[in-house]
C-alpha cells in the first residue's frame, strides 16, 4: 500500500522523456544551430588556447643552463614537476566535483520527484551519467592544448592520435574522480572525503619539497613516486600506450555499474544542496563572473564540523581567542582602527586565507626548483599566478563586506575611506608576503647582495598594488546587461564581457610588472623603484576609487 512508503516501480523522468522526444524532433534544426554555435565557440577557444600553449612550451625549449635561475636550483626534472602539478590539479578537480555533487538535482526535481514514493535509482543514474559525459568532455578538451603544445614544442613524443589518446585518458581520469566523489555521497561521507583530499594535496606538496631537498643534498630523489602517480597516465598514453585509456574505460564502466544501485542511499538534502551549488556555479561561469563563482564554491559543502562547533563554544566560554588577544579591543581608537581590527580578525580566523597565501607563495617557489621553471616567461607567469592567488586570499574579508553594502554604510568613514581601509588591511598581509617572495626570487636568480634592498622595495610596491587590485575586484559592480546587449547588437559583446572579467585582475597584473622586470634585468636600474612606486600609487587610486566610468557596469549608489 501507499501508506507503507515503499517505492513503486515508476520512473517519472522516463515518462517525461516521451514528451520531450517529440518536442526535440520538432526543434531539431534549432538544436542543430545551437550545436554549430557551440562547436564553433569551442574551436575558437581551442585555437587561442593551442596558440598560447605552443608559445608557452616553445619558451621551455633549451638547455638546462638557458634559464635565469642560478645553477643548482632547478633540480626537479620537468616530467616530475609536471606530474606533481597535474596531480594537484586532479585533486583540485576532485574537490570541486565533490562540492558540486556529482550526483545532484535541481530544486524542482528535489521538491517534486524526490518526495514521491517511487524508486529513484534510475532517475539518479541518468543524471549522473549525463554529468560523467560532460566531465569526460571537459577533461579531454583540457588536455588538447597541453598535449598539442608539448608535441609541437618538442618536449614530448607523440602524434595527433597520441594527443587524442592522452585527452581521452585525462577525461577518463576525471570520470573516475567523479565516481569516487559519488561513492562518498552514497556513504554520506562527503565532508570527510574532502578533508582527505586536502590532506592528499598537502602530501603532494610535502613530497615535492622532500624531493627538492633530496636532490640538492645528493641523497636521492622521488622520481619513481612521480612516475607512478595517476597524473603520469595521459603522457604515457600520448606516447603510444593505447591500452591506458582502454583499461580506464573498462574500470569506469564497471565502477558506474557497481555504483548505480547504491545511489538510492544519497539523502535528498545532499542532492538538493549539491544541485543548488551547481546551478549557482554554472550561472556564474556562464556570466564570466569569477567572483560569484568563488562564492558559490566556497559556500558549496560548507557545513560546520563538530570540531569547529567545539572550538566556537570554547571561544564563547573564554570570551576571546588567541587572535583577539593579539589585537585587544582597548587598542581601538576611532572607526578606522575598529574596521582594521575587525577585518584582520576575520582574515586571521579564516583558514582559507592562510592556505591561499601559502599556495600563492608555493607556486613560484615550485617553479624555481623545476628544470623548465626558470625560463623568463614561465617564471613571470608563475609569479603573476601566485600573486593573484595570494591577493584573492587576502581580500576575502573585503569580498564579504562587498556582498553586504549596508555593513559599510553604517561605518562613519565614507565610501572612499572604507574602501581604502579594506585595501590597507589587505596590504598589511600582502606587503610582507611579496617582500619575502622578492627576497627568495632574488636569491634564486642570483641577484647581487647590494641590489637585494632595491628588489625588496619592488616587492613592497607590488604588495601595495596587489592589495588595491584585490579590493577593486572584491567591489566589482554588477554588469549592466542593457549596455552589453546593445553592444552585442553591434557585434561588440566580447569586449564588455572581457572587461568585466578582468576587472581587478588588470591592476594586479600591472602591479607585478616592476618586480618581474627587476628579476630579469641585471643590474637593476634605480629608476625601476621609482616606476614601481608610481605604479603602486596609480593602482591604489584606481583600486580604492568609487567612481564607475565604465558603460559595462551599473552605476554605484
PDB file of N, CA and C in Angstrom, residues 4 12 16 32 64 106-107 109 135 213 220 241 248 285-286 299 310 312 320 339 421 425 440 464 529 534 557:
ATOM      1  N   UNK A   4       2.617   2.274   3.241  1.00  0.00           N
ATOM      2  CA  UNK A   4       3.841   1.615   3.691  1.00  0.00           C
ATOM      3  C   UNK A   4       5.095   2.376   3.267  1.00  0.00           C
ATOM      4  N   UNK A  12       9.186   8.752 -13.183  1.00  0.00           N
ATOM      5  CA  UNK A  12       8.596   9.946 -13.798  1.00  0.00           C
ATOM      6  C   UNK A  12       9.499  10.573 -14.852  1.00  0.00           C
ATOM      7  N   UNK A  16       8.435  11.485 -18.701  1.00  0.00           N
ATOM      8  CA  UNK A  16       8.544  12.809 -19.320  1.00  0.00           C
ATOM      9  C   UNK A  16       9.386  12.777 -20.580  1.00  0.00           C
ATOM     10  N   UNK A  32      20.304  21.936 -33.891  1.00  0.00           N
ATOM     11  CA  UNK A  32      21.497  21.816 -34.725  1.00  0.00           C
ATOM     12  C   UNK A  32      22.224  23.150 -34.816  1.00  0.00           C
ATOM     13  N   UNK A  64      69.590  23.097 -19.955  1.00  0.00           N
ATOM     14  CA  UNK A  64      69.342  23.407 -18.539  1.00  0.00           C
ATOM     15  C   UNK A  64      69.911  24.751 -18.110  1.00  0.00           C
ATOM     16  N   UNK A 106      18.131  19.572  -9.263  1.00  0.00           N
ATOM     17  CA  UNK A 106      17.759  20.961  -9.049  1.00  0.00           C
ATOM     18  C   UNK A 106      16.600  21.038  -8.060  1.00  0.00           C
ATOM     19  N   UNK A 107      16.218  22.268  -7.722  1.00  0.00           N
ATOM     20  CA  UNK A 107      15.221  22.455  -6.677  1.00  0.00           C
ATOM     21  C   UNK A 107      13.873  21.855  -7.063  1.00  0.00           C
ATOM     22  N   UNK A 109      13.232  19.341  -9.189  1.00  0.00           N
ATOM     23  CA  UNK A 109      13.306  17.886  -9.125  1.00  0.00           C
ATOM     24  C   UNK A 109      13.319  17.399  -7.686  1.00  0.00           C
ATOM     25  N   UNK A 135      31.820  15.682 -17.857  1.00  0.00           N
ATOM     26  CA  UNK A 135      33.133  15.701 -17.220  1.00  0.00           C
ATOM     27  C   UNK A 135      34.193  15.119 -18.131  1.00  0.00           C
ATOM     28  N   UNK A 213      64.814  18.750  -1.557  1.00  0.00           N
ATOM     29  CA  UNK A 213      65.884  18.647  -0.563  1.00  0.00           C
ATOM     30  C   UNK A 213      66.785  17.441  -0.833  1.00  0.00           C
ATOM     31  N   UNK A 220      69.373  11.373  -3.057  1.00  0.00           N
ATOM     32  CA  UNK A 220      68.434  10.565  -3.830  1.00  0.00           C
ATOM     33  C   UNK A 220      67.361  11.437  -4.442  1.00  0.00           C
ATOM     34  N   UNK A 241      50.907   4.308 -25.639  1.00  0.00           N
ATOM     35  CA  UNK A 241      50.351   3.242 -24.800  1.00  0.00           C
ATOM     36  C   UNK A 241      48.820   3.292 -24.897  1.00  0.00           C
ATOM     37  N   UNK A 248      41.236   2.179 -18.494  1.00  0.00           N
ATOM     38  CA  UNK A 248      40.472   3.154 -17.717  1.00  0.00           C
ATOM     39  C   UNK A 248      38.995   3.141 -18.097  1.00  0.00           C
ATOM     40  N   UNK A 285      29.669  30.921 -14.045  1.00  0.00           N
ATOM     41  CA  UNK A 285      30.615  30.611 -15.114  1.00  0.00           C
ATOM     42  C   UNK A 285      30.093  31.098 -16.461  1.00  0.00           C
ATOM     43  N   UNK A 286      28.794  30.958 -16.698  1.00  0.00           N
ATOM     44  CA  UNK A 286      28.224  31.428 -17.959  1.00  0.00           C
ATOM     45  C   UNK A 286      28.325  32.940 -18.093  1.00  0.00           C
ATOM     46  N   UNK A 299      30.737  28.373  -0.687  1.00  0.00           N
ATOM     47  CA  UNK A 299      29.526  28.013   0.061  1.00  0.00           C
ATOM     48  C   UNK A 299      29.144  26.560  -0.126  1.00  0.00           C
ATOM     49  N   UNK A 310      32.900  22.830  18.480  1.00  0.00           N
ATOM     50  CA  UNK A 310      33.522  22.759  19.807  1.00  0.00           C
ATOM     51  C   UNK A 310      34.484  23.930  20.012  1.00  0.00           C
ATOM     52  N   UNK A 312      34.281  26.870  18.594  1.00  0.00           N
ATOM     53  CA  UNK A 312      33.480  28.087  18.754  1.00  0.00           C
ATOM     54  C   UNK A 312      32.906  28.181  20.161  1.00  0.00           C
ATOM     55  N   UNK A 320      37.213  35.207  24.233  1.00  0.00           N
ATOM     56  CA  UNK A 320      38.117  35.634  23.165  1.00  0.00           C
ATOM     57  C   UNK A 320      38.960  34.442  22.753  1.00  0.00           C
ATOM     58  N   UNK A 339      37.562  49.126  12.197  1.00  0.00           N
ATOM     59  CA  UNK A 339      37.393  48.361  10.969  1.00  0.00           C
ATOM     60  C   UNK A 339      38.632  47.523  10.663  1.00  0.00           C
ATOM     61  N   UNK A 421      40.407  51.578   3.656  1.00  0.00           N
ATOM     62  CA  UNK A 421      40.704  50.764   4.843  1.00  0.00           C
ATOM     63  C   UNK A 421      40.759  49.290   4.482  1.00  0.00           C
ATOM     64  N   UNK A 425      44.129  46.872   4.986  1.00  0.00           N
ATOM     65  CA  UNK A 425      44.191  45.571   5.665  1.00  0.00           C
ATOM     66  C   UNK A 425      44.817  44.528   4.745  1.00  0.00           C
ATOM     67  N   UNK A 440      63.267  35.787  -1.868  1.00  0.00           N
ATOM     68  CA  UNK A 440      63.522  34.409  -2.311  1.00  0.00           C
ATOM     69  C   UNK A 440      63.848  34.364  -3.802  1.00  0.00           C
ATOM     70  N   UNK A 464      51.514  46.540  -2.386  1.00  0.00           N
ATOM     71  CA  UNK A 464      50.526  47.623  -2.301  1.00  0.00           C
ATOM     72  C   UNK A 464      49.589  47.581  -3.507  1.00  0.00           C
ATOM     73  N   UNK A 529      62.643  51.352  -9.269  1.00  0.00           N
ATOM     74  CA  UNK A 529      61.950  51.517  -7.994  1.00  0.00           C
ATOM     75  C   UNK A 529      60.995  52.704  -8.056  1.00  0.00           C
ATOM     76  N   UNK A 534      55.365  54.673  -8.630  1.00  0.00           N
ATOM     77  CA  UNK A 534      54.326  55.355  -9.415  1.00  0.00           C
ATOM     78  C   UNK A 534      53.194  54.393  -9.759  1.00  0.00           C
ATOM     79  N   UNK A 557      25.572  53.135  -6.210  1.00  0.00           N
ATOM     80  CA  UNK A 557      24.757  54.080  -5.433  1.00  0.00           C
ATOM     81  C   UNK A 557      25.546  54.601  -4.255  1.00  0.00           C
TER      82      UNK A 557
END
